């Protein structure tokens, strides 16, 4: 196993959003930081950043925030945007305020449209993000789709063909899987992430998506008890599930 990277205590806390270097030094010198039950009062102390650090370190009596290399899943509600820049309600506003000051920043793993709900992954780990979204990773995403009009009947075959073209594009879509769940309802599993892909696939069939909800990324399902707007940290087993069901 590779050795955990170490960070100076003041840098670690500052990167986690606890304040400027100077502000976190005040916390440290006020004996408000403990590691394994002992006060750490040296802001220069090198701290190995291990996965269990949140369970071993406290700041002002509370468990440390998740150390760098964290990932979480959110049940994204409707009406919030997956962007750091746009105006209006952003998914990041649903996280604790301090987490929004972290460096490296937490980013969404791909995006869901403002009017799409469901399973959204977020991480501060660029390598992990890339591993999940890189086209050759082939991580599938499943959507629960509600339609305006009844299915025609040929959608499943068209989506699976590997020859479907979306308007304005010059490369066919990779084969996608569709399961009928009702007259106006289907589950669609895709392994790409083109702009508004699922909505455009149905638009190309003369239909209109009225509700879109992602319930699965790779082999990881959105838990039934995770309410809209809530989030949960991912552990190693969850991440293995995300990557397990690659096509
Ligand atoms: N396809 C869409 O059309 N929108 C999403 O948010 C995700 C997939």
Coordinates of N, CA and C and ligand atoms in Angstrom, one line a residue:
X1 N 0.8 -1.2 0.0 CA 0.0 0.0 0.0 C 0.9 1.3 0.0
X2 N 0.5 2.3 -0.8 CA 1.3 3.5 -0.8 C 1.1 4.3 0.5
X3 N 2.2 5.0 0.8 CA 2.2 5.8 2.0 C 1.2 7.0 1.9
X4 N 0.5 7.3 3.0 CA -0.5 8.4 2.9 C 0.3 9.7 2.8
X5 N -0.1 10.6 1.9 CA 0.6 11.9 1.8 C 0.4 12.7 3.2
X6 N 1.4 13.5 3.5 CA 1.3 14.3 4.7 C 1.1 15.7 4.4
X7 N 0.4 16.4 5.3 CA 0.2 17.9 5.1 C 0.5 18.5 6.5
X8 N 1.0 19.7 6.5 CA 1.1 20.5 7.7 C -0.2 20.7 8.3
X9 N -0.4 20.6 9.6 CA -1.7 20.7 10.2 C -2.4 22.0 9.8
X10 N -1.7 23.2 9.8 CA -2.4 24.4 9.4 C -2.9 24.4 8.0
X11 N -2.1 23.8 7.1 CA -2.5 23.7 5.7 C -3.7 22.8 5.5
X12 N -3.6 21.7 6.2 CA -4.7 20.7 6.1 C -6.0 21.4 6.5
X13 N -6.0 22.0 7.7 CA -7.3 22.6 8.2 C -7.7 23.8 7.3
X14 N -6.8 24.5 6.8 CA -7.1 25.7 5.9 C -7.7 25.1 4.6
X15 N -7.0 24.1 4.1 CA -7.6 23.5 2.8 C -9.0 22.9 3.0
X16 N -9.3 22.5 4.2 CA -10.6 21.9 4.5 C -11.6 23.0 4.8
X17 N -11.2 24.3 4.7 CA -12.2 25.4 4.8 C -12.4 25.9 6.2
X18 N -11.5 25.5 7.1 CA -11.7 26.0 8.5 C -11.2 27.4 8.7
X19 N -10.6 28.0 7.7 CA -10.2 29.4 7.8 C -8.9 29.6 7.1
X20 N -8.4 30.9 7.2 CA -7.1 31.2 6.6 C -6.0 30.5 7.4
X21 N -4.8 30.5 6.9 CA -3.7 29.9 7.7 C -3.6 30.5 9.1
X22 N -3.8 31.8 9.1 CA -3.7 32.5 10.4 C -4.8 32.1 11.3
X23 N -6.0 32.1 10.7 CA -7.2 31.7 11.6 C -7.1 30.3 12.1
X24 N -6.6 29.4 11.3 CA -6.5 28.0 11.8 C -5.4 27.9 12.9
X25 N -4.3 28.7 12.7 CA -3.3 28.7 13.7 C -3.8 29.1 15.1
X26 N -4.8 30.1 15.1 CA -5.4 30.5 16.3 C -6.1 29.3 17.0
X27 N -6.8 28.5 16.1 CA -7.5 27.3 16.6 C -6.6 26.3 17.2
X28 N -5.5 26.1 16.5 CA -4.5 25.1 17.0 C -3.8 25.6 18.3
X29 N -3.4 26.9 18.3 CA -2.8 27.4 19.5 C -3.7 27.5 20.7
X30 N -5.0 27.5 20.4 CA -6.0 27.5 21.5 C -6.3 26.1 22.0
X31 N -5.5 25.1 21.6 CA -5.7 23.7 22.0 C -7.0 23.2 21.6
X32 N -7.5 23.6 20.4 CA -8.9 23.1 20.0 C -8.8 22.0 19.0
X33 N -7.6 21.5 18.7 CA -7.4 20.5 17.7 C -6.8 19.2 18.4
X34 N -7.5 18.1 18.3 CA -6.9 16.9 18.9 C -6.7 15.8 17.8
X35 N -5.7 14.9 18.1 CA -5.5 13.8 17.2 C -5.4 12.6 18.1
X36 N -6.2 11.6 17.9 CA -6.2 10.4 18.8 C -6.3 10.7 20.2
X37 N -7.1 11.7 20.5 CA -7.4 12.1 21.9 C -6.4 13.1 22.5
X38 N -5.3 13.4 21.8 CA -4.3 14.3 22.4 C -4.3 15.6 21.6
X39 N -4.2 16.7 22.4 CA -4.1 18.0 21.8 C -2.9 18.1 20.9
X40 N -3.1 18.7 19.6 CA -1.9 19.0 18.8 C -1.8 20.5 18.7
X41 N -0.7 21.0 19.3 CA -0.6 22.5 19.4 C 0.5 23.0 18.5
X42 N 1.0 22.2 17.6 CA 2.1 22.6 16.7 C 1.5 22.7 15.3
X43 N 1.3 23.9 14.8 CA 0.7 24.1 13.5 C 1.5 23.6 12.4
X44 N 2.8 23.3 12.6 CA 3.7 22.8 11.6 C 3.7 21.3 11.5
X45 N 3.1 20.7 12.5 CA 3.1 19.2 12.6 C 2.6 18.6 11.3
X46 N 3.4 17.6 10.8 CA 3.0 17.0 9.5 C 2.0 15.9 9.9
X47 N 0.9 15.9 9.2 CA -0.2 15.0 9.5 C -0.4 14.0 8.3
X48 N -0.2 12.7 8.5 CA -0.5 11.8 7.4 C -2.0 11.8 7.1
X49 N -2.3 12.1 5.9 CA -3.7 12.3 5.5 C -4.3 10.9 5.2
X50 N -4.7 10.2 6.2 CA -5.3 8.8 6.0 C -6.8 8.9 5.9
X51 N -7.4 7.9 5.4 CA -8.9 7.9 5.2 C -9.6 7.9 6.6
X52 N -8.9 7.5 7.6 CA -9.7 7.4 8.9 C -9.4 8.7 9.7
X53 N -8.9 9.7 9.1 CA -8.5 10.9 9.9 C -9.7 11.6 10.5
X54 N -10.9 11.6 9.8 CA -12.0 12.2 10.4 C -12.5 11.6 11.7
X55 N -12.2 10.3 11.8 CA -12.6 9.6 13.1 C -11.5 9.8 14.2
X56 N -10.4 10.3 13.8 CA -9.3 10.4 14.8 C -9.0 11.9 15.2
X57 N -9.4 12.8 14.4 CA -9.1 14.2 14.7 C -10.4 15.0 15.0
X58 N -10.3 15.9 16.0 CA -11.4 16.7 16.3 C -11.0 18.2 16.2
X59 N -11.9 19.0 15.8 CA -11.7 20.5 15.8 C -12.8 21.1 16.6
X60 N -12.4 21.8 17.7 CA -13.4 22.4 18.6 C -14.5 21.4 19.0
X61 N -14.0 20.2 19.3 CA -14.9 19.2 19.9 C -15.7 18.4 18.8
X62 N -15.5 18.7 17.6 CA -16.3 18.0 16.5 C -15.4 17.2 15.6
X63 N -15.9 16.1 15.1 CA -15.0 15.3 14.2 C -14.6 16.2 13.0
X64 N -13.4 15.9 12.6 CA -12.8 16.6 11.4 C -13.7 16.3 10.2
X65 N -13.8 17.3 9.3 CA -14.6 17.1 8.0 C -13.8 16.0 7.2
X66 N -14.5 15.4 6.2 CA -13.8 14.3 5.5 C -12.5 14.8 4.9
X67 N -11.4 14.1 5.1 CA -10.2 14.6 4.5 C -10.1 14.6 3.0
X68 N -9.1 15.2 2.4 CA -9.1 15.2 0.9 C -9.1 13.8 0.4
X69 N -9.7 13.7 -0.8 CA -9.9 12.3 -1.4 C -11.3 11.8 -1.1
X70 N -12.2 12.7 -0.8 CA -13.6 12.3 -0.4 C -14.5 12.3 -1.7
X71 N -15.5 11.5 -1.5 CA -16.5 11.4 -2.6 C -17.9 11.2 -1.9
X72 N -18.9 11.7 -2.5 CA -20.3 11.6 -1.9 C -21.3 11.4 -3.0
X73 N -22.4 10.9 -2.6 CA -23.6 10.9 -3.5 C -24.7 11.8 -2.9
X74 N -25.3 12.4 -3.9 CA -26.4 13.3 -3.5 C -27.7 12.9 -4.2
X75 N -28.8 13.0 -3.6 CA -30.1 12.9 -4.4 C -30.4 14.3 -4.8
X76 N -30.0 14.6 -6.0 CA -30.2 15.9 -6.5 C -31.6 16.3 -6.7
X77 N -32.1 17.4 -6.1 CA -33.5 17.8 -6.3 C -33.6 18.5 -7.6
X78 N -34.9 18.6 -8.1 CA -35.1 19.4 -9.3 C -34.8 20.9 -9.0
X79 N -34.5 21.6 -10.0 CA -34.3 23.1 -9.9 C -33.0 23.6 -9.4
X80 N -32.0 22.7 -9.2 CA -30.7 23.2 -8.8 C -29.7 22.8 -9.9
X81 N -28.7 23.6 -10.1 CA -27.8 23.5 -11.2 C -26.4 22.9 -10.8
X82 N -25.9 22.1 -11.6 CA -24.5 21.5 -11.4 C -23.5 22.4 -11.9
X83 N -23.2 23.5 -11.3 CA -22.2 24.4 -11.8 C -21.7 25.2 -10.7
X84 N -20.4 25.6 -10.8 CA -19.8 26.5 -9.8 C -20.1 27.9 -10.1
X85 N -20.4 28.2 -11.4 CA -20.4 29.5 -11.9 C -21.8 30.2 -12.1
X86 N -22.8 29.3 -12.5 CA -24.0 29.9 -12.9 C -24.8 30.5 -11.8
X87 N -25.7 31.4 -12.2 CA -26.5 32.1 -11.1 C -27.7 31.1 -10.8
X88 N -28.3 31.4 -9.7 CA -29.5 30.5 -9.3 C -29.0 29.5 -8.3
X89 N -29.9 28.7 -7.9 CA -29.6 27.6 -6.9 C -28.6 26.6 -7.4
X90 N -27.5 26.4 -6.7 CA -26.5 25.4 -7.1 C -26.5 24.2 -6.2
X91 N -26.1 23.1 -6.7 CA -26.0 21.9 -5.9 C -25.0 22.1 -4.7
X92 N -24.0 22.9 -4.9 CA -23.0 23.1 -3.9 C -23.6 23.8 -2.6
X93 N -24.7 24.5 -2.9 CA -25.3 25.2 -1.7 C -26.0 24.2 -0.8
X94 N -26.2 22.9 -1.2 CA -26.8 21.9 -0.4 C -25.8 21.2 0.5
X95 N -24.5 21.6 0.3 CA -23.4 21.0 1.2 C -23.2 22.0 2.3
X96 N -22.5 21.5 3.4 CA -22.2 22.4 4.5 C -21.3 23.5 4.0
X97 N -21.6 24.7 4.6 CA -20.9 25.9 4.1 C -19.4 25.8 4.1
X98 N -18.8 25.1 5.1 CA -17.4 25.0 5.1 C -16.8 24.2 3.9
X99 N -17.6 23.2 3.5 CA -17.2 22.3 2.4 C -17.0 23.1 1.1
X100 N -17.8 24.2 1.1 CA -17.7 25.0 -0.2 C -16.4 25.8 -0.2
X101 N -15.7 25.8 0.8 CA -14.4 26.6 0.8 C -13.2 25.7 0.7
X102 N -13.4 24.4 0.4 CA -12.3 23.4 0.4 C -11.4 23.6 -0.8
X103 N -10.2 23.2 -0.6 CA -9.2 23.3 -1.7 C -8.4 22.0 -1.6
X104 N -8.5 21.1 -2.6 CA -9.2 21.2 -3.9 C -10.7 21.2 -3.7
X105 N -11.4 21.9 -4.6 CA -12.9 22.1 -4.4 C -13.6 20.7 -4.8
X106 N -14.8 20.6 -4.2 CA -15.6 19.5 -4.5 C -16.4 19.8 -5.9
X107 N -16.3 18.9 -6.8 CA -17.0 19.1 -8.1 C -18.0 17.9 -8.3
X108 N -18.9 18.2 -9.2 CA -19.8 17.1 -9.6 C -19.1 16.2 -10.6
X109 N -19.5 14.9 -10.5 CA -18.9 13.9 -11.5 C -19.8 13.9 -12.6
X110 N -19.5 14.7 -13.7 CA -20.5 14.9 -14.8 C -21.6 15.8 -14.2
X111 N -22.6 15.9 -15.0 CA -23.7 16.9 -14.6 C -25.1 16.2 -14.8
X112 N -26.0 16.7 -14.1 CA -27.4 16.4 -14.4 C -28.0 17.8 -14.7
X113 N -29.0 17.8 -15.7 CA -29.7 19.1 -16.0 C -30.4 19.6 -14.8
X114 N -30.6 20.9 -14.8 CA -31.3 21.5 -13.7 C -32.7 20.8 -13.4
X115 N -33.3 20.4 -14.5 CA -34.6 19.7 -14.3 C -34.5 18.2 -14.3
X116 N -33.4 17.7 -14.0 CA -33.2 16.2 -13.7 C -32.9 16.0 -12.3
X117 N -33.5 15.0 -11.7 CA -33.3 14.7 -10.3 C -32.5 13.4 -10.2
X118 N -32.1 13.0 -9.0 CA -31.5 11.7 -8.7 C -30.0 11.7 -8.4
X119 N -29.5 10.5 -8.6 CA -28.1 10.2 -8.2 C -27.0 11.0 -8.8
X120 N -26.4 11.8 -8.0 CA -25.3 12.7 -8.5 C -24.1 12.4 -7.6
X121 N -23.0 12.1 -8.2 CA -21.7 11.9 -7.4 C -20.9 13.2 -7.4
X122 N -20.2 13.4 -6.3 CA -19.4 14.6 -6.2 C -18.1 14.2 -5.5
X123 N -17.0 14.8 -5.9 CA -15.7 14.5 -5.3 C -14.7 15.6 -5.4
X124 N -13.7 15.6 -4.6 CA -12.6 16.5 -4.7 C -11.4 15.9 -5.3
X125 N -11.6 14.6 -5.7 CA -10.4 13.8 -6.2 C -10.5 13.8 -7.8
X126 N -9.6 14.6 -8.4 CA -9.6 14.7 -9.8 C -9.4 13.4 -10.6
X127 N -8.5 12.6 -10.0 CA -8.2 11.3 -10.7 C -9.5 10.4 -10.7
X128 N -10.2 10.4 -9.5 CA -11.4 9.6 -9.4 C -12.4 10.1 -10.4
X129 N -12.6 11.4 -10.4 CA -13.6 12.0 -11.3 C -13.3 11.6 -12.7
X130 N -12.1 11.7 -13.1 CA -11.7 11.3 -14.5 C -12.0 9.9 -14.8
X131 N -11.7 9.0 -13.8 CA -11.9 7.6 -14.0 C -13.3 7.2 -14.2
X132 N -14.2 8.0 -13.6 CA -15.7 7.7 -13.7 C -16.2 8.3 -15.0
X133 N -15.8 9.5 -15.4 CA -16.4 10.1 -16.6 C -15.7 9.9 -17.9
X134 N -14.4 9.4 -17.8 CA -13.7 9.2 -19.1 C -14.5 8.3 -20.0
X135 N -14.6 8.6 -21.3 CA -15.4 7.7 -22.2 C -15.0 6.3 -22.1
X136 N -13.7 6.0 -22.0 CA -13.3 4.6 -22.1 C -13.6 3.9 -20.8
X137 N -14.0 4.6 -19.7 CA -14.3 4.0 -18.5 C -15.7 3.2 -18.6
X138 N -16.5 3.7 -19.5 CA -17.8 3.0 -19.8 C -18.7 2.8 -18.6
X139 N -18.7 3.8 -17.7 CA -19.6 3.6 -16.5 C -21.0 3.9 -17.0
X140 N -21.9 3.0 -16.8 CA -23.3 3.2 -17.2 C -24.1 4.1 -16.3
X141 N -25.1 4.7 -16.8 CA -26.0 5.5 -16.0 C -27.5 5.2 -16.3
X142 N -28.3 4.9 -15.3 CA -29.6 4.5 -15.6 C -30.6 5.6 -15.3
X143 N -31.6 5.9 -16.2 CA -32.5 7.0 -16.0 C -34.0 6.4 -16.0
X144 N -34.8 6.9 -15.1 CA -36.2 6.6 -15.1 C -36.9 7.8 -15.8
X145 N -37.5 7.4 -16.9 CA -38.0 8.5 -17.9 C -39.5 8.4 -17.9
X146 N -40.1 9.6 -17.8 CA -41.5 9.7 -17.9 C -41.7 10.6 -19.2
X147 N -42.7 10.1 -20.0 CA -42.9 10.7 -21.3 C -44.2 11.4 -21.4
X148 N -44.3 12.3 -22.4 CA -45.5 13.0 -22.6 C -46.5 12.2 -23.4
X149 N -46.0 11.4 -24.3 CA -46.8 10.6 -25.2 C -46.4 9.1 -25.1
X150 N -47.3 8.2 -25.4 CA -47.0 6.7 -25.3 C -45.8 6.4 -26.2
X151 N -45.1 5.4 -25.8 CA -43.9 4.9 -26.6 C -44.5 4.4 -27.9
X152 N -43.7 4.6 -29.0 CA -44.1 4.1 -30.3 C -43.9 2.6 -30.5
X153 N -42.8 2.1 -29.8 CA -42.6 0.7 -29.9 C -41.2 0.4 -30.6
X154 N -40.7 1.3 -31.3 CA -39.4 1.0 -32.0 C -38.2 1.6 -31.2
X155 N -38.5 2.3 -30.1 CA -37.4 3.0 -29.4 C -36.3 2.1 -28.9
X156 N -36.7 1.0 -28.4 CA -35.7 0.0 -27.8 C -34.7 -0.4 -28.8
X157 N -35.2 -0.7 -30.0 CA -34.4 -1.2 -31.1 C -33.5 -0.1 -31.6
X158 N -34.0 1.1 -31.8 CA -33.3 2.2 -32.2 C -32.1 2.6 -31.3
X159 N -32.5 2.6 -30.0 CA -31.5 3.0 -29.0 C -30.4 2.0 -28.9
X160 N -30.7 0.7 -29.1 CA -29.7 -0.4 -29.0 C -28.8 -0.5 -30.2
X161 N -29.2 0.2 -31.3 CA -28.6 -0.1 -32.6 C -27.2 0.4 -32.7
X162 N -26.8 1.4 -31.9 CA -25.4 1.9 -32.1 C -25.3 2.8 -33.3
X163 N -26.5 3.1 -34.0 CA -26.5 3.9 -35.2 C -27.3 5.1 -35.0
X164 N -27.8 5.4 -33.8 CA -28.7 6.5 -33.7 C -28.0 7.8 -33.7
X165 N -28.4 8.8 -34.5 CA -27.8 10.1 -34.6 C -28.7 11.1 -33.9
X166 N -28.0 12.0 -33.1 CA -28.8 13.1 -32.5 C -28.6 14.3 -33.4
X167 N -29.6 15.1 -33.4 CA -29.5 16.3 -34.2 C -28.3 17.2 -34.0
X168 N -27.6 17.6 -35.0 CA -26.5 18.5 -34.9 C -25.2 17.7 -34.5
X169 N -25.2 16.4 -34.5 CA -24.0 15.6 -34.2 C -23.6 14.8 -35.3
X170 N -22.3 14.4 -35.4 CA -21.8 13.7 -36.5 C -21.4 12.3 -36.2
X171 N -21.6 11.9 -34.9 CA -21.1 10.6 -34.5 C -22.3 9.9 -33.8
X172 N -22.6 8.6 -34.3 CA -23.8 7.9 -33.7 C -23.6 7.7 -32.2
X173 N -24.7 7.5 -31.5 CA -24.7 7.2 -30.1 C -24.2 5.7 -29.9
X174 N -23.5 5.5 -28.8 CA -23.2 4.1 -28.5 C -24.5 3.4 -28.1
X175 N -24.6 2.1 -28.3 CA -25.9 1.4 -28.0 C -26.3 1.7 -26.5
X176 N -27.6 1.9 -26.4 CA -28.2 2.2 -25.1 C -29.3 1.1 -24.9
X177 N -29.5 0.8 -23.6 CA -30.5 -0.2 -23.3 C -31.8 0.5 -22.8
X178 N -32.9 0.0 -23.3 CA -34.2 0.5 -22.8 C -35.1 -0.6 -22.3
X179 N -35.8 -0.3 -21.2 CA -36.7 -1.3 -20.6 C -38.0 -0.5 -20.5
X180 N -39.1 -1.1 -21.0 CA -40.4 -0.5 -20.9 C -40.9 -0.6 -19.5
X181 N -41.4 0.5 -18.9 CA -42.0 0.4 -17.5 C -43.4 0.9 -17.5
X182 N -44.0 1.2 -18.7 CA -45.4 1.6 -18.8 C -45.5 2.2 -20.1
X183 N -46.8 2.6 -20.4 CA -47.0 3.3 -21.7 C -46.2 4.5 -22.0
X184 N -46.0 5.3 -20.9 CA -45.3 6.5 -21.0 C -44.1 6.5 -20.1
X185 N -43.6 5.3 -19.8 CA -42.5 5.3 -18.8 C -41.4 4.2 -19.3
X186 N -40.2 4.6 -19.1 CA -39.1 3.6 -19.5 C -37.9 3.8 -18.6
X187 N -37.1 2.8 -18.5 CA -35.7 2.9 -17.9 C -34.7 2.9 -19.1
X188 N -33.9 3.9 -19.1 CA -32.9 3.9 -20.2 C -31.5 3.9 -19.6
X189 N -30.6 3.1 -20.0 CA -29.2 3.0 -19.5 C -28.3 3.4 -20.7
X190 N -27.5 4.4 -20.4 CA -26.5 4.9 -21.4 C -25.1 4.9 -20.8
X191 N -24.1 4.9 -21.7 CA -22.8 4.9 -21.1 C -22.0 6.1 -21.6
X192 N -22.7 7.0 -22.2 CA -22.0 8.3 -22.6 C -22.7 9.4 -21.7
X193 N -22.3 10.6 -22.0 CA -22.9 11.7 -21.3 C -23.0 12.9 -22.2
X194 N -23.7 12.7 -23.3 CA -23.8 13.9 -24.2 C -24.8 14.8 -23.7
X195 N -24.7 16.1 -24.2 CA -25.6 17.1 -23.7 C -27.0 16.8 -23.8
X196 N -27.8 16.8 -22.7 CA -29.2 16.5 -22.7 C -29.5 15.2 -23.5
X197 N -28.6 14.2 -23.3 CA -28.7 13.0 -24.1 C -30.1 12.3 -24.1
X198 N -30.6 12.0 -22.9 CA -31.8 11.2 -22.9 C -33.0 12.0 -23.4
X199 N -33.1 13.3 -23.1 CA -34.1 14.1 -23.6 C -34.1 14.1 -25.2
X200 N -32.9 14.3 -25.7 CA -32.7 14.4 -27.2 C -33.0 13.0 -27.8
X201 N -32.7 11.9 -27.1 CA -33.0 10.6 -27.7 C -34.5 10.5 -27.9
X202 N -35.3 10.9 -26.9 CA -36.7 10.8 -27.1 C -37.3 11.8 -28.0
X203 N -36.7 13.0 -28.0 CA -37.1 14.0 -29.0 C -37.0 13.5 -30.4
X204 N -35.9 12.8 -30.6 CA -35.6 12.2 -32.0 C -36.7 11.2 -32.3
X205 N -37.4 10.7 -31.3 CA -38.5 9.7 -31.6 C -39.9 10.4 -31.6
X206 N -39.9 11.7 -31.6 CA -41.1 12.5 -31.6 C -41.8 12.5 -30.3
X207 N -41.1 12.3 -29.2 CA -41.7 12.4 -27.9 C -41.1 13.5 -27.1
X208 N -41.5 13.6 -25.9 CA -41.0 14.7 -25.0 C -40.9 14.1 -23.6
X209 N -39.7 14.3 -23.0 CA -39.5 13.8 -21.6 C -40.1 14.8 -20.6
X210 N -41.0 14.3 -19.8 CA -41.6 15.3 -18.8 C -41.0 15.1 -17.5
X211 N -40.3 14.0 -17.2 CA -39.6 13.9 -15.9 C -38.4 12.9 -16.1
X212 N -37.3 13.3 -15.5 CA -36.1 12.5 -15.7 C -35.4 12.3 -14.3
X213 N -35.1 11.1 -14.0 CA -34.6 10.8 -12.7 C -33.5 9.8 -12.8
X214 N -32.3 10.0 -12.4 CA -31.2 9.0 -12.5 C -31.2 8.2 -11.2
X215 N -31.3 6.9 -11.3 CA -31.4 6.0 -10.1 C -30.2 5.1 -10.0
X216 N -29.2 5.2 -10.9 CA -28.1 4.3 -10.8 C -26.9 4.8 -11.6
X217 N -25.7 4.7 -11.0 CA -24.4 5.0 -11.8 C -23.5 3.8 -11.6
X218 N -23.2 3.2 -12.7 CA -22.5 1.9 -12.7 C -23.3 0.9 -11.8
X219 N -22.8 0.3 -10.9 CA -23.5 -0.7 -10.1 C -24.0 0.0 -8.8
X220 N -23.9 1.3 -8.6 CA -24.4 1.9 -7.4 C -25.8 2.5 -7.6
X221 N -26.7 2.1 -6.8 CA -28.1 2.6 -6.9 C -28.3 3.7 -5.8
X222 N -29.2 4.6 -6.2 CA -29.6 5.6 -5.3 C -30.4 5.0 -4.1
X223 N -30.0 5.1 -2.9 CA -30.7 4.5 -1.8 C -32.1 5.1 -1.6
X224 N -33.1 4.2 -1.4 CA -34.5 4.7 -1.2 C -34.6 5.7 -0.1
X225 N -33.7 5.6 0.9 CA -33.9 6.4 2.1 C -33.1 7.7 2.0
X226 N -32.5 8.0 0.8 CA -31.8 9.2 0.7 C -32.7 10.3 0.1
X227 N -33.2 11.2 0.9 CA -34.2 12.1 0.4 C -33.6 13.2 -0.6
X228 N -34.5 13.8 -1.4 CA -34.0 14.8 -2.3 C -33.3 15.9 -1.5
X229 N -32.1 16.3 -2.0 CA -31.4 17.3 -1.3 C -30.4 16.8 -0.3
X230 N -30.5 15.5 0.1 CA -29.6 14.9 1.1 C -28.4 14.3 0.4
X231 N -27.4 14.1 1.1 CA -26.1 13.5 0.6 C -25.6 12.5 1.6
X232 N -24.7 11.7 1.1 CA -24.0 10.7 2.0 C -22.6 10.4 1.4
X233 N -21.6 10.3 2.3 CA -20.3 10.0 1.9 C -20.2 8.6 1.3
X234 N -19.3 8.4 0.3 CA -19.1 7.1 -0.3 C -17.9 6.5 0.3
X235 N -18.0 5.2 0.6 CA -16.8 4.4 1.0 C -16.2 3.6 -0.1
X236 N -15.2 2.9 0.2 CA -14.5 2.2 -0.9 C -15.4 1.2 -1.6
X237 N -16.3 0.5 -0.8 CA -17.2 -0.4 -1.4 C -18.1 0.2 -2.4
X238 N -18.6 1.4 -2.0 CA -19.6 2.1 -2.9 C -18.8 2.5 -4.2
X239 N -17.6 3.0 -4.1 CA -16.8 3.4 -5.3 C -16.5 2.2 -6.1
X240 N -16.3 1.0 -5.5 CA -16.0 -0.2 -6.3 C -17.3 -0.5 -7.1
X241 N -18.5 -0.3 -6.4 CA -19.7 -0.5 -7.1 C -19.9 0.4 -8.3
X242 N -19.6 1.7 -8.2 CA -19.7 2.6 -9.3 C -18.9 2.0 -10.5
X243 N -17.8 1.5 -10.2 CA -16.9 1.1 -11.3 C -17.1 -0.3 -11.8
X244 N -17.9 -1.1 -11.0 CA -17.9 -2.5 -11.2 C -18.7 -2.9 -12.5
X245 N -19.8 -2.2 -12.7 CA -20.7 -2.7 -13.8 C -20.3 -2.1 -15.1
X246 N -19.1 -2.0 -15.4 CA -18.7 -1.3 -16.7 C -19.0 -2.3 -17.9
X247 N -19.5 -1.6 -18.9 CA -19.9 -2.5 -20.1 C -18.7 -3.0 -20.8
Ligands
LIG1 N1 -29.8 13.1 -20.2 C1 -30.5 14.3 -20.1 O1 -31.2 14.6 -21.1 N2 -30.4 15.0 -19.0 C2 -29.7 14.7 -17.9 O2 -29.6 15.4 -16.9 C3 -29.0 13.5 -18.0 C4 -29.0 12.7 -19.1

